[in-house]
């Protein structure tokens, strides 16, 4: 049964006079993984930022979540939500960036407990227990007391994923999570993401890792020049792309 967690219809986003999103249509169903691929500058990060309420849209509608996240942006009307309401919604959405942005002066464990304690008011003991289980889940039980500088890029990114999960998100957004990593460290991060997907987490993943997209993505959307040019199952999109721009892009990256 169809149960969209994110549904974008003709989403427009401008910076000044430049229309960066020019009518994006996009859907991700609850419990599914949607991968977003496309050339640099096509608007992928901007679109994720709109979903996460870091940007306001200038047109179209963007519905995020059912009962648990629950907001609908309609053109610039979303601003009727107050700042504290927006913050409450954003707590339900975890985001992982290309750059891990961990607090350098905090250990892995301290990084993971920070938001649950500060933002959600969780008790320290409870937050610590949860953080330890999340760090175990990303394969870092042995590194809970390490500082970011003592960790590899892949380990830091896994801490960043644990940190996002600590807020018990209903939706996870990944913006090129492996692009800043040395090639030999990419696999360990993708393994963690694959595991999350298997557990039923709803995820939108912007990635250049076509192997991952093909294996884990339930749907793939190809974005170019501010629109989703086409979308489909990985099988269909990778083997029989319909649009010349999709074909041109795939011929360069596959
Ligand atoms: P992608 O993630 O696909 O590489 P982006 O969403 O980062 O693309 O960028 C899409 C376009 O929007 C680019 O042309 C970029 O220069 C422009 N852009 C992104 N953020 C801003 C901003 N804050 N102000 C002005 N232009 C921006
Ligand atoms: Mg980007």
GROMACS .gro file of C-alpha atoms and ligand atoms in nm:
model
  282
    1UNK     CA    1   0.000   0.000   0.000
    2UNK     CA    2   0.124   0.345  -0.078
    3UNK     CA    3   0.218   0.550   0.225
    4UNK     CA    4   0.437   0.842   0.126
    5UNK     CA    5   0.654   0.990   0.398
    6UNK     CA    6   0.780   1.266   0.172
    7UNK     CA    7   0.586   1.394  -0.122
    8UNK     CA    8   0.705   1.686  -0.332
    9UNK     CA    9   0.489   1.833  -0.604
   10UNK     CA   10   0.632   2.096  -0.835
   11UNK     CA   11   0.862   2.233  -0.567
   12UNK     CA   12   1.023   2.564  -0.656
   13UNK     CA   13   1.318   2.719  -0.476
   14UNK     CA   14   1.488   3.041  -0.578
   15UNK     CA   15   1.801   3.213  -0.461
   16UNK     CA   16   1.745   3.570  -0.568
   17UNK     CA   17   1.647   3.549  -0.932
   18UNK     CA   18   1.795   3.208  -0.986
   19UNK     CA   19   1.548   2.922  -0.983
   20UNK     CA   20   1.746   2.636  -0.837
   21UNK     CA   21   1.453   2.394  -0.800
   22UNK     CA   22   1.223   2.432  -1.098
   23UNK     CA   23   0.931   2.205  -1.016
   24UNK     CA   24   1.059   1.898  -0.834
   25UNK     CA   25   0.829   1.596  -0.813
   26UNK     CA   26   0.950   1.331  -0.575
   27UNK     CA   27   0.807   1.069  -0.340
   28UNK     CA   28   0.951   0.835  -0.082
   29UNK     CA   29   0.731   0.575   0.080
   30UNK     CA   30   0.757   0.495   0.446
   31UNK     CA   31   1.018   0.228   0.517
   32UNK     CA   32   1.180   0.264   0.177
   33UNK     CA   33   1.509   0.397   0.045
   34UNK     CA   34   1.504   0.651  -0.235
   35UNK     CA   35   1.834   0.742  -0.395
   36UNK     CA   36   1.883   1.077  -0.559
   37UNK     CA   37   2.147   1.096  -0.827
   38UNK     CA   38   2.253   1.365  -1.070
   39UNK     CA   39   2.530   1.602  -1.168
   40UNK     CA   40   2.682   1.857  -0.936
   41UNK     CA   41   2.473   2.172  -0.914
   42UNK     CA   42   2.148   2.001  -1.011
   43UNK     CA   43   1.980   2.093  -0.680
   44UNK     CA   44   2.007   1.771  -0.479
   45UNK     CA   45   2.139   1.930  -0.160
   46UNK     CA   46   1.896   2.218  -0.187
   47UNK     CA   47   1.608   1.974  -0.212
   48UNK     CA   48   1.723   1.785   0.099
   49UNK     CA   49   1.750   2.116   0.282
   50UNK     CA   50   1.392   2.198   0.188
   51UNK     CA   51   1.272   1.863   0.324
   52UNK     CA   52   1.458   1.931   0.646
   53UNK     CA   53   1.312   2.277   0.677
   54UNK     CA   54   1.651   2.443   0.643
   55UNK     CA   55   1.513   2.627   0.340
   56UNK     CA   56   1.170   2.760   0.261
   57UNK     CA   57   1.020   2.675  -0.074
   58UNK     CA   58   0.888   2.939  -0.312
   59UNK     CA   59   0.625   2.729  -0.484
   60UNK     CA   60   0.461   2.390  -0.504
   61UNK     CA   61   0.387   2.167  -0.208
   62UNK     CA   62   0.612   1.956   0.008
   63UNK     CA   63   0.447   1.720   0.250
   64UNK     CA   64   0.670   1.554   0.504
   65UNK     CA   65   0.555   1.276   0.732
   66UNK     CA   66   0.220   1.155   0.847
   67UNK     CA   67   0.127   1.193   1.208
   68UNK     CA   68   0.475   1.182   1.349
   69UNK     CA   69   0.659   1.446   1.149
   70UNK     CA   70   0.368   1.607   0.979
   71UNK     CA   71   0.414   1.930   0.798
   72UNK     CA   72   0.311   2.064   0.466
   73UNK     CA   73   0.480   2.353   0.296
   74UNK     CA   74   0.272   2.523   0.038
   75UNK     CA   75   0.469   2.784  -0.147
   76UNK     CA   76   0.586   3.034   0.110
   77UNK     CA   77   0.304   2.955   0.350
   78UNK     CA   78   0.517   2.729   0.565
   79UNK     CA   79   0.635   3.029   0.759
   80UNK     CA   80   0.318   3.024   0.952
   81UNK     CA   81   0.490   2.754   1.155
   82UNK     CA   82   0.672   2.913   1.443
   83UNK     CA   83   1.043   2.857   1.493
   84UNK     CA   84   0.990   2.623   1.787
   85UNK     CA   85   0.739   2.420   1.588
   86UNK     CA   86   0.986   2.389   1.303
   87UNK     CA   87   1.256   2.278   1.545
   88UNK     CA   88   1.026   2.011   1.686
   89UNK     CA   89   0.958   1.876   1.338
   90UNK     CA   90   1.323   1.874   1.246
   91UNK     CA   91   1.404   1.657   1.546
   92UNK     CA   92   1.230   1.374   1.362
   93UNK     CA   93   1.464   1.404   1.065
   94UNK     CA   94   1.825   1.292   1.087
   95UNK     CA   95   2.076   1.434   0.844
   96UNK     CA   96   2.422   1.315   0.754
   97UNK     CA   97   2.648   1.533   0.542
   98UNK     CA   98   2.957   1.481   0.335
   99UNK     CA   99   3.160   1.646   0.610
  100UNK     CA  100   3.102   1.482   0.945
  101UNK     CA  101   3.105   1.801   1.155
  102UNK     CA  102   3.164   1.624   1.483
  103UNK     CA  103   3.251   1.831   1.787
  104UNK     CA  104   3.630   1.806   1.788
  105UNK     CA  105   3.665   1.845   2.163
  106UNK     CA  106   3.411   1.575   2.246
  107UNK     CA  107   3.453   1.198   2.237
  108UNK     CA  108   3.245   0.979   2.009
  109UNK     CA  109   3.011   0.902   2.299
  110UNK     CA  110   2.983   1.270   2.400
  111UNK     CA  111   2.904   1.363   2.040
  112UNK     CA  112   2.620   1.113   2.030
  113UNK     CA  113   2.460   1.208   2.364
  114UNK     CA  114   2.477   1.584   2.305
  115UNK     CA  115   2.152   1.645   2.115
  116UNK     CA  116   1.931   1.401   2.310
  117UNK     CA  117   2.035   1.572   2.634
  118UNK     CA  118   2.043   1.932   2.517
  119UNK     CA  119   1.755   1.931   2.269
  120UNK     CA  120   1.529   1.661   2.405
  121UNK     CA  121   1.615   1.679   2.772
  122UNK     CA  122   1.693   1.309   2.797
  123UNK     CA  123   1.851   1.192   3.120
  124UNK     CA  124   2.226   1.152   3.090
  125UNK     CA  125   2.222   0.787   3.191
  126UNK     CA  126   1.952   0.700   2.943
  127UNK     CA  127   2.125   0.895   2.665
  128UNK     CA  128   2.455   0.717   2.742
  129UNK     CA  129   2.296   0.373   2.722
  130UNK     CA  130   2.128   0.453   2.396
  131UNK     CA  131   2.448   0.605   2.255
  132UNK     CA  132   2.650   0.297   2.346
  133UNK     CA  133   2.402   0.074   2.169
  134UNK     CA  134   2.407   0.299   1.862
  135UNK     CA  135   2.786   0.309   1.855
  136UNK     CA  136   2.783  -0.071   1.878
  137UNK     CA  137   2.539  -0.081   1.592
  138UNK     CA  138   2.778   0.117   1.371
  139UNK     CA  139   3.065  -0.107   1.478
  140UNK     CA  140   3.239   0.133   1.714
  141UNK     CA  141   3.195  -0.021   2.060
  142UNK     CA  142   3.571  -0.016   2.101
  143UNK     CA  143   3.605   0.355   2.012
  144UNK     CA  144   3.342   0.525   2.229
  145UNK     CA  145   3.602   0.728   2.415
  146UNK     CA  146   3.802   0.835   2.109
  147UNK     CA  147   3.811   1.195   1.989
  148UNK     CA  148   3.729   1.265   1.623
  149UNK     CA  149   4.095   1.335   1.539
  150UNK     CA  150   4.180   0.985   1.660
  151UNK     CA  151   3.927   0.826   1.424
  152UNK     CA  152   3.945   0.754   1.052
  153UNK     CA  153   3.710   0.937   0.819
  154UNK     CA  154   3.494   0.627   0.791
  155UNK     CA  155   3.476   0.594   1.169
  156UNK     CA  156   3.391   0.964   1.206
  157UNK     CA  157   3.111   0.928   0.954
  158UNK     CA  158   2.978   0.627   1.143
  159UNK     CA  159   2.977   0.836   1.462
  160UNK     CA  160   2.787   1.104   1.268
  161UNK     CA  161   2.527   0.844   1.169
  162UNK     CA  162   2.497   0.724   1.531
  163UNK     CA  163   2.459   1.086   1.637
  164UNK     CA  164   2.171   1.137   1.393
  165UNK     CA  165   2.007   0.813   1.507
  166UNK     CA  166   2.030   0.922   1.870
  167UNK     CA  167   1.737   1.157   1.809
  168UNK     CA  168   1.525   0.857   1.707
  169UNK     CA  169   1.446   1.002   1.364
  170UNK     CA  170   1.158   0.886   1.145
  171UNK     CA  171   1.345   0.986   0.832
  172UNK     CA  172   1.715   0.993   0.750
  173UNK     CA  173   1.864   1.220   0.485
  174UNK     CA  174   2.213   1.145   0.356
  175UNK     CA  175   2.391   1.403   0.143
  176UNK     CA  176   2.684   1.233  -0.030
  177UNK     CA  177   2.792   1.066   0.294
  178UNK     CA  178   3.090   0.890   0.140
  179UNK     CA  179   3.216   1.157  -0.101
  180UNK     CA  180   3.480   1.293   0.134
  181UNK     CA  181   3.618   0.950   0.225
  182UNK     CA  182   3.922   0.767   0.101
  183UNK     CA  183   3.801   0.487  -0.126
  184UNK     CA  184   3.895   0.211   0.116
  185UNK     CA  185   3.672   0.364   0.386
  186UNK     CA  186   3.358   0.397   0.176
  187UNK     CA  187   3.244   0.037   0.225
  188UNK     CA  188   3.218   0.049   0.604
  189UNK     CA  189   2.985   0.351   0.587
  190UNK     CA  190   2.771   0.199   0.313
  191UNK     CA  191   2.747  -0.121   0.523
  192UNK     CA  192   2.598   0.077   0.810
  193UNK     CA  193   2.350   0.245   0.575
  194UNK     CA  194   2.256  -0.089   0.420
  195UNK     CA  195   2.191  -0.223   0.769
  196UNK     CA  196   1.968   0.074   0.852
  197UNK     CA  197   1.774   0.023   0.531
  198UNK     CA  198   1.725  -0.343   0.613
  199UNK     CA  199   1.582  -0.239   0.948
  200UNK     CA  200   1.314  -0.040   0.770
  201UNK     CA  201   1.443   0.313   0.814
  202UNK     CA  202   1.300   0.555   0.559
  203UNK     CA  203   1.598   0.711   0.385
  204UNK     CA  204   1.672   0.959   0.109
  205UNK     CA  205   2.028   0.914  -0.008
  206UNK     CA  206   2.210   1.151  -0.240
  207UNK     CA  207   2.500   0.948  -0.368
  208UNK     CA  208   2.747   0.888  -0.645
  209UNK     CA  209   2.782   0.526  -0.535
  210UNK     CA  210   2.584   0.367  -0.814
  211UNK     CA  211   2.645   0.014  -0.686
  212UNK     CA  212   2.487   0.108  -0.354
  213UNK     CA  213   2.199   0.291  -0.522
  214UNK     CA  214   2.129  -0.008  -0.736
  215UNK     CA  215   2.141  -0.256  -0.452
  216UNK     CA  216   1.971  -0.064  -0.170
  217UNK     CA  217   1.752   0.192  -0.347
  218UNK     CA  218   1.391   0.095  -0.387
  219UNK     CA  219   1.360   0.386  -0.626
  220UNK     CA  220   1.614   0.606  -0.800
  221UNK     CA  221   1.543   0.963  -0.901
  222UNK     CA  222   1.770   1.134  -1.150
  223UNK     CA  223   1.788   1.507  -1.101
  224UNK     CA  224   1.925   1.759  -1.348
  225UNK     CA  225   1.896   2.138  -1.367
  226UNK     CA  226   1.649   2.163  -1.081
  227UNK     CA  227   1.402   1.894  -1.179
  228UNK     CA  228   1.364   1.520  -1.137
  229UNK     CA  229   1.408   1.419  -1.498
  230UNK     CA  230   1.300   1.062  -1.440
  231UNK     CA  231   1.265   0.808  -1.163
  232UNK     CA  232   1.206   0.438  -1.139
  233UNK     CA  233   1.330   0.116  -0.994
  234UNK     CA  234   1.709   0.074  -1.007
  235UNK     CA  235   1.664  -0.212  -1.248
  236UNK     CA  236   1.466   0.000  -1.491
  237UNK     CA  237   1.656   0.324  -1.454
  238UNK     CA  238   2.004   0.176  -1.483
  239UNK     CA  239   1.926  -0.067  -1.764
  240UNK     CA  240   1.673   0.130  -1.966
  241UNK     CA  241   1.696   0.503  -1.891
  242UNK     CA  242   1.431   0.685  -2.089
  243UNK     CA  243   1.561   1.036  -2.100
  244UNK     CA  244   1.869   1.135  -2.303
  245UNK     CA  245   2.001   1.337  -2.005
  246UNK     CA  246   1.977   1.031  -1.781
  247UNK     CA  247   2.155   0.822  -2.041
  248UNK     CA  248   2.429   1.083  -2.078
  249UNK     CA  249   2.479   1.102  -1.701
  250UNK     CA  250   2.482   0.727  -1.650
  251UNK     CA  251   2.727   0.675  -1.933
  252UNK     CA  252   2.972   0.893  -1.740
  253UNK     CA  253   2.930   0.739  -1.396
  254UNK     CA  254   2.866   0.369  -1.456
  255LIG     P1  255   2.386   1.965  -0.585
  255LIG     O1  256   2.373   1.926  -0.443
  255LIG     O2  257   2.305   1.883  -0.679
  255LIG     O3  258   2.530   1.970  -0.630
  255LIG     P2  259   2.300   2.224  -0.492
  255LIG     O4  260   2.164   2.204  -0.438
  255LIG     O5  261   2.412   2.234  -0.395
  255LIG     O6  262   2.329   2.113  -0.602
  255LIG     O7  263   2.303   2.356  -0.579
  255LIG     C1  264   2.212   2.381  -0.684
  255LIG     C2  265   2.235   2.520  -0.736
  255LIG     O8  266   2.198   2.615  -0.639
  255LIG     C3  267   2.380   2.549  -0.771
  255LIG     O9  268   2.383   2.625  -0.889
  255LIG     C4  269   2.427   2.630  -0.654
  255LIG    O10  270   2.529   2.718  -0.693
  255LIG     C5  271   2.303   2.705  -0.612
  255LIG     N1  272   2.299   2.736  -0.468
  255LIG     C6  273   2.300   2.646  -0.368
  255LIG     N2  274   2.292   2.706  -0.247
  255LIG     C7  275   2.285   2.839  -0.273
  255LIG     C8  276   2.274   2.957  -0.192
  255LIG     N3  277   2.267   2.949  -0.057
  255LIG     N4  278   2.268   3.076  -0.255
  255LIG     C9  279   2.273   3.085  -0.389
  255LIG     N5  280   2.282   2.979  -0.471
  255LIG    C10  281   2.289   2.857  -0.415
  256LIG    MG1  282   2.517   1.865  -0.307
   0.00000   0.00000   0.00000
